Short mmCIF file of C-alpha atoms in Angstrom, two decimals:
data_model
loop_
_atom_site.label_atom_id
_atom_site.label_comp_id
_atom_site.label_asym_id
_atom_site.label_seq_id
_atom_site.Cartn_x
_atom_site.Cartn_y
_atom_site.Cartn_z
CA MET A 1 0.59 30.45 11.23
CA ARG A 2 3.21 31.05 13.86
CA VAL A 3 2.21 31.94 17.38
CA SER A 4 4.25 34.56 19.23
CA THR A 5 6.90 33.35 21.67
CA ALA A 6 4.98 34.81 24.59
CA LYS A 7 1.84 33.01 23.60
CA MET A 8 3.77 29.77 23.16
CA ASP A 9 5.39 30.11 26.58
CA ALA A 10 1.85 30.62 27.99
CA MET A 11 0.68 27.48 26.40
CA LYS A 12 3.63 25.43 27.74
CA GLU A 13 3.21 26.87 31.29
CA GLU A 14 -0.55 26.07 31.24
CA SER A 15 0.12 22.54 29.88
CA GLU A 16 2.84 21.96 32.63
CA SER A 17 0.56 23.28 35.41
CA GLN A 18 -2.28 21.00 34.22
CA SER A 19 -0.14 17.89 34.16
CA CYS A 20 1.34 18.53 37.70
CA GLY A 21 -1.89 19.67 39.26
CA ASP A 22 -5.27 17.94 39.66
CA ASN A 23 -4.76 15.69 36.57
CA GLN A 24 -7.75 17.13 34.72
CA GLY A 25 -6.56 16.80 31.20
CA SER A 26 -3.15 15.34 30.30
CA GLY A 27 -0.80 18.05 29.24
CA ASP A 28 2.60 17.20 27.93
CA HIS A 29 4.21 19.66 25.65
CA GLU A 30 7.13 17.39 24.87
CA SER A 31 4.72 14.91 23.20
CA GLY A 32 2.67 17.67 21.62
CA VAL A 33 -0.53 16.54 23.43
CA ALA A 34 -2.96 19.15 24.33
CA THR A 35 -4.61 19.82 27.80
CA SER A 36 -8.28 20.28 27.98
CA ASN A 37 -7.90 24.01 28.67
CA VAL A 38 -4.95 24.73 26.51
CA GLU A 39 -6.84 26.86 23.99
CA SER A 40 -8.66 28.87 26.68
CA SER A 41 -5.33 29.80 28.23
CA VAL A 42 -4.54 32.03 25.24
CA GLN A 43 -6.60 34.86 23.94
CA MET A 44 -7.53 34.36 20.43
CA ASP A 45 -6.82 38.05 19.66
CA GLY A 46 -3.48 38.07 17.79
CA VAL A 47 -3.35 34.30 17.11
CA LYS A 48 -2.82 33.90 13.36
CA LEU A 49 -5.25 31.60 11.77
CA PHE A 50 -4.06 29.72 8.61
CA PRO A 51 -5.45 27.52 5.73
CA LEU A 52 -4.44 24.06 4.80
CA ILE A 53 -4.91 22.04 1.72
CA VAL A 54 -6.05 18.42 1.92
CA LYS A 55 -5.50 16.20 -1.15
CA TRP A 56 -8.01 13.38 -1.28
CA SER A 57 -9.45 11.19 -4.09
CA GLY A 58 -7.86 13.21 -6.76
CA LYS A 59 -9.16 16.54 -5.45
CA GLU A 60 -7.91 19.28 -3.30
CA TYR A 61 -9.99 20.75 -0.39
CA GLU A 62 -9.06 23.98 1.45
CA ILE A 63 -9.53 23.88 5.20
CA GLU A 64 -9.78 27.60 6.07
CA ASP A 65 -8.74 29.46 9.15
CA ILE A 66 -7.38 26.72 11.39
CA SER A 67 -6.07 27.94 14.79
CA PRO A 68 -2.62 26.69 15.70
CA LEU A 69 -4.14 25.94 19.13
CA LYS A 70 -6.44 23.31 17.78
CA THR A 71 -5.57 19.59 17.76
CA VAL A 72 -5.23 17.05 15.01
CA ARG A 73 -8.65 15.73 16.10
CA ASP A 74 -10.13 19.14 15.46
CA LEU A 75 -8.45 19.27 12.05
CA LYS A 76 -9.97 15.92 11.16
CA GLY A 77 -13.50 17.25 12.13
CA ALA A 78 -12.95 20.10 9.82
CA ILE A 79 -11.82 17.76 7.04
CA MET A 80 -14.98 15.57 7.61
CA THR A 81 -17.11 18.67 7.01
CA LYS A 82 -15.39 19.27 3.67
CA THR A 83 -15.09 15.65 2.39
CA GLY A 84 -17.58 13.58 4.43
CA VAL A 85 -14.90 11.08 5.46
CA GLN A 86 -15.27 10.18 9.20
CA PRO A 87 -12.29 11.14 11.34
CA GLY A 88 -11.75 7.45 12.31
CA ARG A 89 -11.38 6.69 8.55
CA GLN A 90 -8.84 9.39 7.79
CA LYS A 91 -5.18 8.70 7.40
CA LEU A 92 -3.13 11.88 6.90
CA LEU A 93 0.00 10.52 5.54
CA ASN A 94 2.48 13.39 5.90
CA LEU A 95 1.34 14.74 9.22
CA THR A 96 4.07 13.83 11.54
CA TYR A 97 5.52 14.87 14.95
CA LYS A 98 9.13 13.93 15.88
CA GLY A 99 9.34 11.44 13.10
CA ARG A 100 6.08 9.62 14.04
CA GLN A 101 2.55 9.86 12.92
CA ALA A 102 0.87 12.73 14.88
CA SER A 103 -1.78 11.53 17.39
CA ASP A 104 -5.20 12.99 17.42
CA GLU A 105 -4.35 14.99 20.61
CA THR A 106 -1.27 16.65 19.12
CA VAL A 107 -1.55 20.46 19.03
CA LEU A 108 -1.18 21.83 15.50
CA SER A 109 1.43 24.49 16.68
CA TYR A 110 3.86 21.66 17.39
CA LEU A 111 3.75 20.28 13.80
CA SER A 112 5.60 23.11 12.00
CA LEU A 113 2.81 23.41 9.50
CA LYS A 114 2.97 26.23 6.88
CA PRO A 115 0.02 28.20 5.43
CA ASN A 116 -1.49 26.30 2.40
CA GLN A 117 0.57 23.20 3.19
CA LYS A 118 -0.80 20.18 1.35
CA LEU A 119 -1.66 17.15 3.40
CA MET A 120 -2.29 13.77 1.66
CA MET A 121 -5.27 11.87 2.97
CA MET A 122 -6.40 8.30 2.63
CA GLY A 123 -9.85 7.30 3.67
CA SER A 124 -13.33 6.22 2.28
CA LEU A 125 -16.80 7.44 2.59
CA GLU A 126 -19.09 5.11 4.58
CA LYS A 127 -21.25 4.56 1.56
CA GLU A 128 -18.19 3.37 -0.47
CA ILE A 129 -17.22 0.98 2.36
CA GLU A 130 -20.70 -0.51 2.39
CA LYS A 131 -20.56 -1.11 -1.35
CA VAL A 132 -17.33 -3.02 -0.83
CA ASP A 133 -18.54 -4.98 2.20
CA VAL A 134 -21.73 -6.09 0.50
CA PRO A 135 -20.85 -7.43 -3.00
CA PRO A 136 -23.49 -7.18 -5.72
CA GLU A 137 -25.38 -10.42 -6.24
CA ASP A 138 -25.08 -10.32 -10.05
CA ARG A 139 -21.32 -10.66 -10.18
CA PRO A 140 -18.75 -13.14 -8.84
CA ASP A 141 -17.11 -12.60 -5.48
CA VAL A 142 -13.91 -10.93 -6.61
CA ASN A 143 -12.35 -11.23 -3.17
CA ASN A 144 -12.79 -15.06 -3.28
CA ASP A 145 -11.72 -15.78 -6.90
CA LEU A 146 -9.01 -18.30 -5.99
CA ASP A 147 -11.54 -20.99 -6.84
CA ILE A 148 -12.56 -19.76 -10.29
CA PRO A 149 -12.00 -22.80 -12.61
CA ASP A 150 -9.14 -22.56 -15.11
CA GLU A 151 -11.55 -23.14 -17.96
CA ASP A 152 -13.35 -19.98 -17.01
CA ASP A 153 -10.45 -17.83 -18.09
CA GLU A 154 -11.27 -15.72 -21.14
CA PRO A 155 -8.66 -15.45 -23.92
CA LEU A 156 -8.38 -11.63 -23.75
CA GLU A 157 -4.70 -11.22 -24.43
CA ASN A 158 -4.95 -11.86 -28.19
CA ARG A 159 -7.98 -9.68 -28.93
CA GLU A 160 -6.96 -7.03 -31.51
CA VAL A 161 -8.64 -4.09 -29.71
CA HIS A 162 -6.76 -4.87 -26.41
CA LEU A 163 -3.43 -5.42 -28.17
CA ASN A 164 -3.91 -1.96 -29.74
CA LYS A 165 -4.31 -0.40 -26.33
CA VAL A 166 -1.25 -2.24 -24.95
CA GLN A 167 0.83 -0.95 -27.98
CA ARG A 168 -0.42 2.65 -27.27
CA ARG A 169 0.69 2.43 -23.62
CA VAL A 170 4.03 0.99 -24.78
CA LYS A 171 4.51 3.98 -27.00
CA GLU A 172 3.09 6.76 -24.81
CA TYR A 173 3.60 5.80 -21.15
CA ASN A 174 6.71 7.17 -19.55
CA VAL A 175 8.51 4.93 -17.16
CA ASN A 176 10.96 6.46 -14.63
CA VAL A 177 13.59 3.74 -14.21
CA PHE A 178 15.30 3.96 -10.77
CA ASN A 179 17.37 0.82 -11.25
CA PRO A 180 18.02 -0.64 -14.67
CA PRO A 181 17.34 -4.31 -15.48
CA ARG A 182 20.00 -6.73 -14.31
CA PRO A 183 21.38 -9.51 -16.45
CA ASP A 184 19.74 -12.95 -15.96
CA LYS A 185 17.25 -11.75 -13.42
CA LYS A 186 13.54 -12.75 -13.67
CA LEU A 187 10.82 -10.05 -13.10
CA LEU A 188 8.51 -9.80 -10.09
CA VAL A 189 5.54 -7.30 -10.38
CA LEU A 190 3.75 -6.46 -7.18
CA ASP A 191 0.49 -4.74 -6.40
CA ILE A 192 0.31 -2.56 -3.23
CA ASP A 193 -3.21 -2.26 -1.74
CA TYR A 194 -4.20 -5.52 0.26
CA THR A 195 -1.07 -7.22 -1.23
CA LEU A 196 1.65 -5.30 0.68
CA PHE A 197 -0.40 -2.90 2.63
CA ASP A 198 -3.82 -2.72 4.38
CA HIS A 199 -5.06 0.65 2.94
CA ARG A 200 -8.53 0.59 4.64
CA SER A 201 -7.58 0.15 8.23
CA THR A 202 -6.38 2.97 10.43
CA GLY A 203 -3.12 3.16 12.41
CA GLU A 204 -0.70 5.48 14.03
CA SER A 205 1.87 4.67 11.46
CA ALA A 206 2.25 2.91 8.07
CA SER A 207 4.27 0.12 9.74
CA GLU A 208 1.11 -0.87 11.60
CA LEU A 209 -0.62 -1.52 8.32
CA MET A 210 2.32 -3.00 6.47
CA ARG A 211 1.98 -6.74 5.62
CA PRO A 212 4.18 -8.80 8.04
CA TYR A 213 7.70 -9.82 6.62
CA LEU A 214 7.34 -7.40 3.74
CA HIS A 215 11.10 -6.18 3.76
CA GLU A 216 12.37 -9.78 4.40
CA PHE A 217 10.24 -10.85 1.39
CA LEU A 218 11.66 -8.15 -0.87
CA THR A 219 15.19 -8.68 0.31
CA THR A 220 15.02 -12.39 -0.64
CA ALA A 221 13.22 -11.80 -3.87
CA TYR A 222 15.78 -9.35 -5.01
CA LYS A 223 18.41 -11.98 -5.26
CA ASP A 224 16.66 -13.60 -8.19
CA TYR A 225 14.18 -10.97 -9.49
CA ASP A 226 14.06 -7.35 -10.52
CA ILE A 227 11.17 -5.80 -8.61
CA VAL A 228 8.41 -3.52 -10.07
CA ILE A 229 5.56 -1.90 -8.17
CA TRP A 230 2.26 -1.56 -10.21
CA SER A 231 -0.76 0.11 -8.44
CA ALA A 232 -4.14 1.05 -9.79
CA THR A 233 -3.71 4.43 -8.11
CA SER A 234 -1.93 7.63 -9.18
CA MET A 235 1.91 7.82 -9.24
CA LYS A 236 1.83 10.32 -6.32
CA TRP A 237 0.23 7.85 -4.16
CA VAL A 238 2.55 5.07 -5.23
CA GLU A 239 5.53 7.22 -4.27
CA GLU A 240 4.03 8.26 -1.03
CA LYS A 241 3.06 4.72 0.07
CA MET A 242 6.46 3.29 -0.81
CA LYS A 243 8.14 6.11 1.13
CA LEU A 244 5.97 5.46 4.23
CA LEU A 245 6.63 1.82 4.04
CA GLY A 246 10.31 2.31 3.84
CA VAL A 247 10.45 0.37 0.50
CA SER A 248 11.95 3.20 -1.55
CA SER A 249 14.90 3.67 0.90
CA ASN A 250 15.68 0.19 2.00
CA PRO A 251 19.31 -0.65 1.43
CA MET A 252 18.81 -4.41 1.10
CA TYR A 253 17.01 -4.31 -2.18
CA LYS A 254 16.15 -1.96 -5.00
CA ILE A 255 12.96 -1.26 -6.94
CA SER A 256 13.32 -1.04 -10.71
CA PHE A 257 10.39 1.28 -11.35
CA TYR A 258 6.84 2.11 -10.51
CA LEU A 259 3.68 1.90 -12.68
CA ASP A 260 0.36 3.53 -11.91
CA TYR A 261 -3.20 3.47 -13.27
CA LEU A 262 -2.17 5.27 -16.46
CA ALA A 263 -0.34 2.14 -17.57
CA MET A 264 -3.49 0.08 -17.26
CA ILE A 265 -6.21 -0.42 -19.96
CA SER A 266 -9.88 -1.14 -20.02
CA VAL A 267 -11.07 -4.46 -21.41
CA HIS A 268 -14.52 -6.02 -21.70
CA SER A 269 -14.79 -9.41 -19.89
CA GLN A 270 -17.85 -11.71 -19.90
CA LYS A 271 -17.17 -12.24 -16.20
CA TYR A 272 -16.72 -8.68 -14.99
CA GLY A 273 -17.90 -6.44 -17.61
CA VAL A 274 -15.69 -3.43 -18.52
CA ILE A 275 -12.75 -3.47 -16.07
CA GLU A 276 -9.28 -1.88 -15.76
CA VAL A 277 -6.43 -4.38 -15.95
CA LYS A 278 -2.64 -4.52 -15.77
CA PRO A 279 -1.36 -5.97 -19.01
CA LEU A 280 2.20 -7.21 -18.60
CA GLY A 281 2.60 -6.56 -22.33
CA VAL A 282 3.13 -2.98 -21.42
CA ILE A 283 6.36 -4.01 -19.55
CA TRP A 284 7.37 -6.60 -22.07
CA GLY A 285 7.07 -3.93 -24.90
CA LYS A 286 9.23 -1.41 -23.17
CA PHE A 287 11.75 -3.93 -21.75
CA PRO A 288 12.35 -6.80 -24.18
CA GLN A 289 14.52 -8.65 -21.78
CA TYR A 290 11.42 -9.44 -19.69
CA THR A 291 9.07 -12.05 -21.34
CA PRO A 292 6.23 -14.45 -20.28
CA LYS A 293 8.86 -16.97 -19.55
CA ASN A 294 10.54 -14.95 -16.77
CA THR A 295 7.75 -12.85 -15.25
CA ILE A 296 5.46 -13.38 -12.40
CA MET A 297 2.84 -10.86 -11.17
CA ILE A 298 1.39 -10.97 -7.56
CA ASP A 299 -1.98 -9.28 -6.93
CA ASP A 300 -4.90 -9.71 -4.55
CA LEU A 301 -7.37 -9.56 -7.58
CA ARG A 302 -7.10 -12.05 -10.44
CA ARG A 303 -9.07 -9.78 -12.72
CA ASN A 304 -6.01 -7.37 -12.60
CA PHE A 305 -3.93 -9.89 -14.51
CA ILE A 306 -6.76 -11.41 -16.66
CA MET A 307 -4.81 -10.34 -19.72
CA ASN A 308 -1.87 -12.62 -18.63
CA SER A 309 -3.51 -15.18 -16.33
CA GLN A 310 -0.53 -17.68 -16.84
CA ASN A 311 1.79 -15.19 -15.20
CA GLY A 312 -0.44 -14.01 -12.33
CA LEU A 313 -0.52 -15.35 -8.72
CA ARG A 314 -3.40 -14.26 -6.68
CA ILE A 315 -2.34 -13.54 -2.97
CA ARG A 316 -4.73 -13.73 -0.10
CA PRO A 317 -5.64 -10.05 0.59
CA PHE A 318 -4.26 -8.52 3.80
CA ARG A 319 -7.08 -6.88 5.59
CA SER A 320 -7.93 -5.87 9.26
CA ALA A 321 -4.20 -5.46 9.87
CA HIS A 322 -4.71 -5.05 13.66
CA LEU A 323 -6.31 -8.47 13.89
CA ASN A 324 -4.34 -10.45 11.37
CA ARG A 325 -0.75 -9.15 11.40
CA SER A 326 0.31 -11.50 14.16
CA THR A 327 -0.72 -14.59 12.13
CA ASP A 328 -0.24 -13.56 8.47
CA ARG A 329 2.66 -15.45 6.95
CA GLU A 330 1.69 -15.23 3.37
CA LEU A 331 4.83 -13.47 2.27
CA VAL A 332 7.05 -16.05 4.13
CA ARG A 333 5.56 -18.88 2.02
CA LEU A 334 5.59 -16.92 -1.23
CA SER A 335 9.16 -16.00 -0.62
CA GLU A 336 10.05 -19.70 -0.58
CA TYR A 337 8.04 -20.38 -3.67
CA LEU A 338 9.66 -17.60 -5.60
CA ARG A 339 13.11 -18.83 -4.65
CA LYS A 340 12.27 -22.45 -5.77
CA ILE A 341 10.83 -21.42 -9.18
CA ALA A 342 13.58 -18.93 -9.82
CA ARG A 343 15.79 -21.75 -11.14
CA LEU A 344 13.34 -22.71 -13.80
CA ASP A 345 13.78 -21.63 -17.39
CA ASP A 346 10.05 -20.90 -18.12
CA LEU A 347 7.66 -19.61 -15.52
CA SER A 348 4.81 -19.59 -17.80
CA SER A 349 4.56 -23.32 -17.71
CA LEU A 350 3.56 -23.24 -14.01
CA ASN A 351 0.02 -23.08 -12.58
CA HIS A 352 0.49 -20.38 -9.92
CA ARG A 353 -3.01 -21.20 -8.64
CA LYS A 354 -1.49 -24.30 -7.17
CA TRP A 355 1.61 -22.62 -5.76
CA GLU A 356 1.05 -24.01 -2.26
CA SER A 357 0.77 -27.52 -3.60
CA TYR A 358 3.82 -27.01 -5.65
CA LEU A 359 5.70 -25.84 -2.52
CA ALA A 360 4.41 -28.64 -0.40
CA LYS A 361 5.38 -31.27 -2.96
CA ARG A 362 8.95 -29.98 -3.16
CA GLN A 363 9.19 -30.01 0.57
CA GLN A 364 7.83 -33.47 0.81
CA ASN A 365 10.27 -34.75 -2.04
CA LYS A 366 13.08 -33.16 0.04
CA GLY A 367 12.00 -34.92 3.14
CA ASP A 368 11.75 -38.30 1.21
CA ARG A 369 15.35 -37.84 -0.09
CA ARG A 370 16.66 -37.25 3.49
CA SER A 371 14.83 -40.30 4.81
CA HIS A 372 16.19 -42.43 1.95
CA HIS A 373 19.72 -41.11 2.58
CA SER A 374 19.34 -41.90 6.28
CA SER A 375 18.15 -45.40 5.64
CA SER A 376 20.92 -46.10 3.16
CA SER A 377 23.46 -44.87 5.68
CA GLN A 378 22.07 -47.31 8.45
CA LYS A 379 22.27 -50.24 6.09
CA MET A 380 25.89 -49.54 5.40
#
């Protein structure tokens, strides 16, 4: 895919002359941004075209004969032809320039791409987004299930058919442990999409889509909890997202291990029909030091922990990152809640649906004690 030195020099000279001339087009070869005439400045004869591979939704798509003189915007157009995903919906996770997400105007020749290089893409088809935005009328509003009454919970965890599936996962699912369990630590199991990361919005970098205070939250939680990431996606996506968010390399905390969709099981629920869930019994079976008494799972969907509802806490989903990241403080409040309950011997005795009430009550009691102490001091 390499362009000859002479042609690269011609590209740069053309880019520089455009930026210093009549300002038609914005050429800046240092930033990798194309001018409007950068491609026409080089004869296509002798320019080597190259293929790229885009991985999306479990499949690979070959993008044939891409010119190194094209831009990222052009590449996204070619990807749309193959996948149907609109350019504005595409996030090419490992397409970077000088350590940052490449902009749409970046010329491909500046990105050091190799023939047949695989690019990982996130993005959804418009018809799939419409399905999510307009929930079916014949099922509960999954995105608003904080208010589902406790008595509506189904006792799924003790059904033999489900327990057999859990035991099969315990036996067959391979866990790659990065950091072994620590003595006397509780277990925090975290979802990714809409819990830690807005995976539907678009941004120049993963940090723009990361939930506010994520690293502070994980740093504080790590003092009392071993941390596990469990996503309903493939392990490759889990690893890529944790890398992009800076979670896997942060020196202030350590992740014990990742779980993906293969550790999940399908169950039949009267409320949701047949669904895939995250049974904590898989973890408890593989790591006996973790039990219902010392485990809490945080997810934006209650149905994901329907097998262990007493151990699950439904977090408000983090969507529309560009609009909400300046006001979202969910992880700040949850950090305080986790810190307060870490001293308890049995977490399964808590009603995590009322975690905010629990936190408010503890803070009120603390204020009452301070007021009483101040009053007593004045009397003395």
